[in-house]
Amino acid sequence: MKQPAPAQRGKPAAKAKRKSREDLNQEARDRKRDKKHSGLKAGNRANPETKGAGKGQGQKNADPRTGSKKPVALVADGKTVPEKKPVAKAKPKAEKVRLTPEEELAKLENDERLDTLLDRLESGETLSAEDQAWLDQTLDRIDELMETLGIALDDGAEDEQAEVDMMRLLKGN
């Protein structure tokens, strides 16, 4: 085992002068200030300092962020997103053309949906609530238009004929 070297013999070295408390405090403050200011200023990552900006060179700013700049496909290969058909923009609505009662009545009488629903009713089918409501509304509108135009249904004549027939049956004629 090695032993430490013996201290020099002879004249002792001059004693180092002890520093005062003020000197020690000042040195500590200096060290702290130097340590505090090491590093980059705040916001350096978001706002990188441009080199040569003062020189007037037209150099592009390099992106300081690291990582790949290669674009990444957002959809896996082979899987495609169904193309959406462009939505046709609705034409600006012009003022509604007001039909005369005769035209409106002719239009309602020639309506295919009305004809099919009436045929279904005559054949004994039951209609959905939505179809029944539409049918009632359309028939009511036809009645209003007929009253407006002065067109009378021959229902009154049929009712009178039915009453006469009933009277004959009751009397036993």
GROMACS .gro file of C-alpha atoms in nm:
model
  173
    1MET     CA    1   0.000   0.000   0.000
    2LYS     CA    2   0.119   0.343  -0.086
    3GLN     CA    3   0.145   0.596   0.177
    4PRO     CA    4   0.086   0.965   0.129
    5ALA     CA    5   0.383   1.181   0.056
    6PRO     CA    6   0.518   1.349   0.363
    7ALA     CA    7   0.457   1.720   0.401
    8GLN     CA    8   0.745   1.943   0.314
    9ARG     CA    9   0.967   2.023   0.595
   10GLY     CA   10   1.117   2.348   0.630
   11LYS     CA   11   0.967   2.689   0.616
   12PRO     CA   12   0.593   2.687   0.636
   13ALA     CA   13   0.416   2.847   0.340
   14ALA     CA   14   0.277   3.194   0.381
   15LYS     CA   15  -0.070   3.189   0.523
   16ALA     CA   16  -0.342   3.286   0.278
   17LYS     CA   17  -0.525   3.597   0.376
   18ARG     CA   18  -0.878   3.525   0.485
   19LYS     CA   19  -1.150   3.697   0.288
   20SER     CA   20  -1.393   3.918   0.469
   21ARG     CA   21  -1.762   3.843   0.483
   22GLU     CA   22  -1.833   4.127   0.239
   23ASP     CA   23  -1.596   3.983  -0.021
   24LEU     CA   24  -1.748   3.638   0.013
   25ASN     CA   25  -2.100   3.778  -0.026
   26GLN     CA   26  -2.001   3.979  -0.334
   27GLU     CA   27  -1.843   3.675  -0.499
   28ALA     CA   28  -2.156   3.470  -0.426
   29ARG     CA   29  -2.373   3.741  -0.583
   30ASP     CA   30  -2.154   3.748  -0.894
   31ARG     CA   31  -2.171   3.369  -0.928
   32LYS     CA   32  -2.548   3.378  -0.889
   33ARG     CA   33  -2.588   3.651  -1.153
   34ASP     CA   34  -2.372   3.458  -1.401
   35LYS     CA   35  -2.567   3.142  -1.338
   36LYS     CA   36  -2.900   3.320  -1.370
   37HIS     CA   37  -2.820   3.460  -1.713
   38SER     CA   38  -2.691   3.140  -1.866
   39GLY     CA   39  -2.925   2.985  -2.123
   40LEU     CA   40  -3.150   3.129  -2.388
   41LYS     CA   41  -3.395   3.412  -2.354
   42ALA     CA   42  -3.764   3.338  -2.300
   43GLY     CA   43  -3.969   3.256  -2.608
   44ASN     CA   44  -3.667   3.148  -2.810
   45ARG     CA   45  -3.832   2.831  -2.937
   46ALA     CA   46  -4.143   3.004  -3.062
   47ASN     CA   47  -3.963   3.309  -3.200
   48PRO     CA   48  -3.621   3.199  -3.322
   49GLU     CA   49  -3.370   3.475  -3.374
   50THR     CA   50  -3.292   3.521  -3.742
   51LYS     CA   51  -2.925   3.525  -3.823
   52GLY     CA   52  -2.817   3.786  -4.070
   53ALA     CA   53  -3.144   3.976  -4.050
   54GLY     CA   54  -2.952   4.299  -4.001
   55LYS     CA   55  -2.725   4.227  -4.298
   56GLY     CA   56  -3.013   4.245  -4.544
   57GLN     CA   57  -2.949   3.903  -4.692
   58GLY     CA   58  -3.250   3.729  -4.841
   59GLN     CA   59  -3.176   3.402  -4.664
   60LYS     CA   60  -3.478   3.188  -4.581
   61ASN     CA   61  -3.550   3.119  -4.218
   62ALA     CA   62  -3.467   2.760  -4.138
   63ASP     CA   63  -3.728   2.580  -3.932
   64PRO     CA   64  -3.567   2.526  -3.590
   65ARG     CA   65  -3.796   2.236  -3.510
   66THR     CA   66  -3.648   1.893  -3.540
   67GLY     CA   67  -3.811   1.589  -3.690
   68SER     CA   68  -3.919   1.461  -4.026
   69LYS     CA   69  -4.074   1.702  -4.272
   70LYS     CA   70  -4.213   1.416  -4.482
   71PRO     CA   71  -4.592   1.436  -4.524
   72VAL     CA   72  -4.789   1.158  -4.358
   73ALA     CA   73  -5.089   0.995  -4.527
   74LEU     CA   74  -5.397   1.032  -4.311
   75VAL     CA   75  -5.577   0.736  -4.469
   76ALA     CA   76  -5.429   0.385  -4.479
   77ASP     CA   77  -5.339   0.247  -4.822
   78GLY     CA   78  -5.626   0.073  -4.997
   79LYS     CA   79  -5.886   0.238  -4.780
   80THR     CA   80  -6.039   0.537  -4.943
   81VAL     CA   81  -6.287   0.778  -4.807
   82PRO     CA   82  -6.605   0.779  -5.017
   83GLU     CA   83  -6.612   1.090  -5.223
   84LYS     CA   84  -6.880   1.329  -5.119
   85LYS     CA   85  -7.087   1.470  -5.395
   86PRO     CA   86  -7.081   1.846  -5.398
   87VAL     CA   87  -7.397   1.981  -5.253
   88ALA     CA   88  -7.588   2.175  -5.512
   89LYS     CA   89  -7.646   2.522  -5.388
   90ALA     CA   90  -8.010   2.605  -5.365
   91LYS     CA   91  -8.119   2.867  -5.607
   92PRO     CA   92  -8.221   3.186  -5.439
   93LYS     CA   93  -8.589   3.154  -5.382
   94ALA     CA   94  -8.785   3.386  -5.598
   95GLU     CA   95  -9.119   3.507  -5.487
   96LYS     CA   96  -9.369   3.223  -5.480
   97VAL     CA   97  -9.579   3.219  -5.790
   98ARG     CA   98  -9.935   3.253  -5.683
   99LEU     CA   99 -10.161   3.017  -5.876
  100THR     CA  100 -10.516   3.106  -5.957
  101PRO     CA  101 -10.776   2.884  -5.788
  102GLU     CA  102 -10.853   2.713  -6.120
  103GLU     CA  103 -10.488   2.629  -6.181
  104GLU     CA  104 -10.438   2.507  -5.824
  105LEU     CA  105 -10.748   2.287  -5.844
  106ALA     CA  106 -10.633   2.138  -6.175
  107LYS     CA  107 -10.292   2.071  -6.028
  108LEU     CA  108 -10.437   1.895  -5.721
  109GLU     CA  109 -10.678   1.686  -5.930
  110ASN     CA  110 -10.392   1.562  -6.150
  111ASP     CA  111 -10.165   1.477  -5.854
  112GLU     CA  112 -10.034   1.120  -5.880
  113ARG     CA  113  -9.985   1.077  -5.506
  114LEU     CA  114 -10.344   1.175  -5.442
  115ASP     CA  115 -10.466   0.924  -5.700
  116THR     CA  116 -10.261   0.637  -5.555
  117LEU     CA  117 -10.370   0.711  -5.199
  118LEU     CA  118 -10.736   0.728  -5.299
  119ASP     CA  119 -10.701   0.396  -5.487
  120ARG     CA  120 -10.544   0.238  -5.182
  121LEU     CA  121 -10.829   0.366  -4.963
  122GLU     CA  122 -11.092   0.227  -5.201
  123SER     CA  123 -10.922  -0.113  -5.203
  124GLY     CA  124 -10.951  -0.123  -4.823
  125GLU     CA  125 -10.588  -0.061  -4.724
  126THR     CA  126 -10.508   0.141  -4.416
  127LEU     CA  127 -10.280   0.439  -4.468
  128SER     CA  128  -9.998   0.554  -4.246
  129ALA     CA  129 -10.064   0.853  -4.023
  130GLU     CA  130  -9.846   1.075  -4.240
  131ASP     CA  131 -10.021   0.972  -4.563
  132GLN     CA  132 -10.365   1.007  -4.402
  133ALA     CA  133 -10.283   1.356  -4.276
  134TRP     CA  134 -10.158   1.462  -4.621
  135LEU     CA  135 -10.466   1.316  -4.789
  136ASP     CA  136 -10.705   1.495  -4.549
  137GLN     CA  137 -10.522   1.824  -4.596
  138THR     CA  138 -10.528   1.793  -4.975
  139LEU     CA  139 -10.897   1.701  -4.986
  140ASP     CA  140 -10.981   1.994  -4.757
  141ARG     CA  141 -10.792   2.228  -4.989
  142ILE     CA  142 -10.981   2.088  -5.290
  143ASP     CA  143 -11.312   2.152  -5.108
  144GLU     CA  144 -11.209   2.511  -5.032
  145LEU     CA  145 -11.112   2.573  -5.393
  146MET     CA  146 -11.437   2.426  -5.521
  147GLU     CA  147 -11.639   2.648  -5.285
  148THR     CA  148 -11.436   2.949  -5.396
  149LEU     CA  149 -11.500   2.870  -5.761
  150GLY     CA  150 -11.868   2.794  -5.697
  151ILE     CA  151 -11.846   2.435  -5.809
  152ALA     CA  152 -12.101   2.224  -5.624
  153LEU     CA  153 -12.072   1.851  -5.578
  154ASP     CA  154 -12.369   1.638  -5.668
  155ASP     CA  155 -12.362   1.484  -5.322
  156GLY     CA  156 -12.686   1.661  -5.228
  157ALA     CA  157 -12.878   1.497  -5.512
  158GLU     CA  158 -12.747   1.154  -5.417
  159ASP     CA  159 -12.841   1.210  -5.054
  160GLU     CA  160 -13.196   1.305  -5.150
  161GLN     CA  161 -13.227   1.001  -5.377
  162ALA     CA  162 -13.102   0.777  -5.094
  163GLU     CA  163 -13.359   0.927  -4.858
  164VAL     CA  164 -13.640   0.865  -5.109
  165ASP     CA  165 -13.530   0.503  -5.148
  166MET     CA  166 -13.528   0.456  -4.771
  167MET     CA  167 -13.876   0.602  -4.742
  168ARG     CA  168 -14.008   0.357  -5.002
  169LEU     CA  169 -13.855   0.066  -4.816
  170LEU     CA  170 -14.000   0.176  -4.486
  171LYS     CA  171 -14.347   0.227  -4.620
  172GLY     CA  172 -14.336  -0.113  -4.779
  173ASN     CA  173 -14.442   0.004  -5.117
   0.00000   0.00000   0.00000
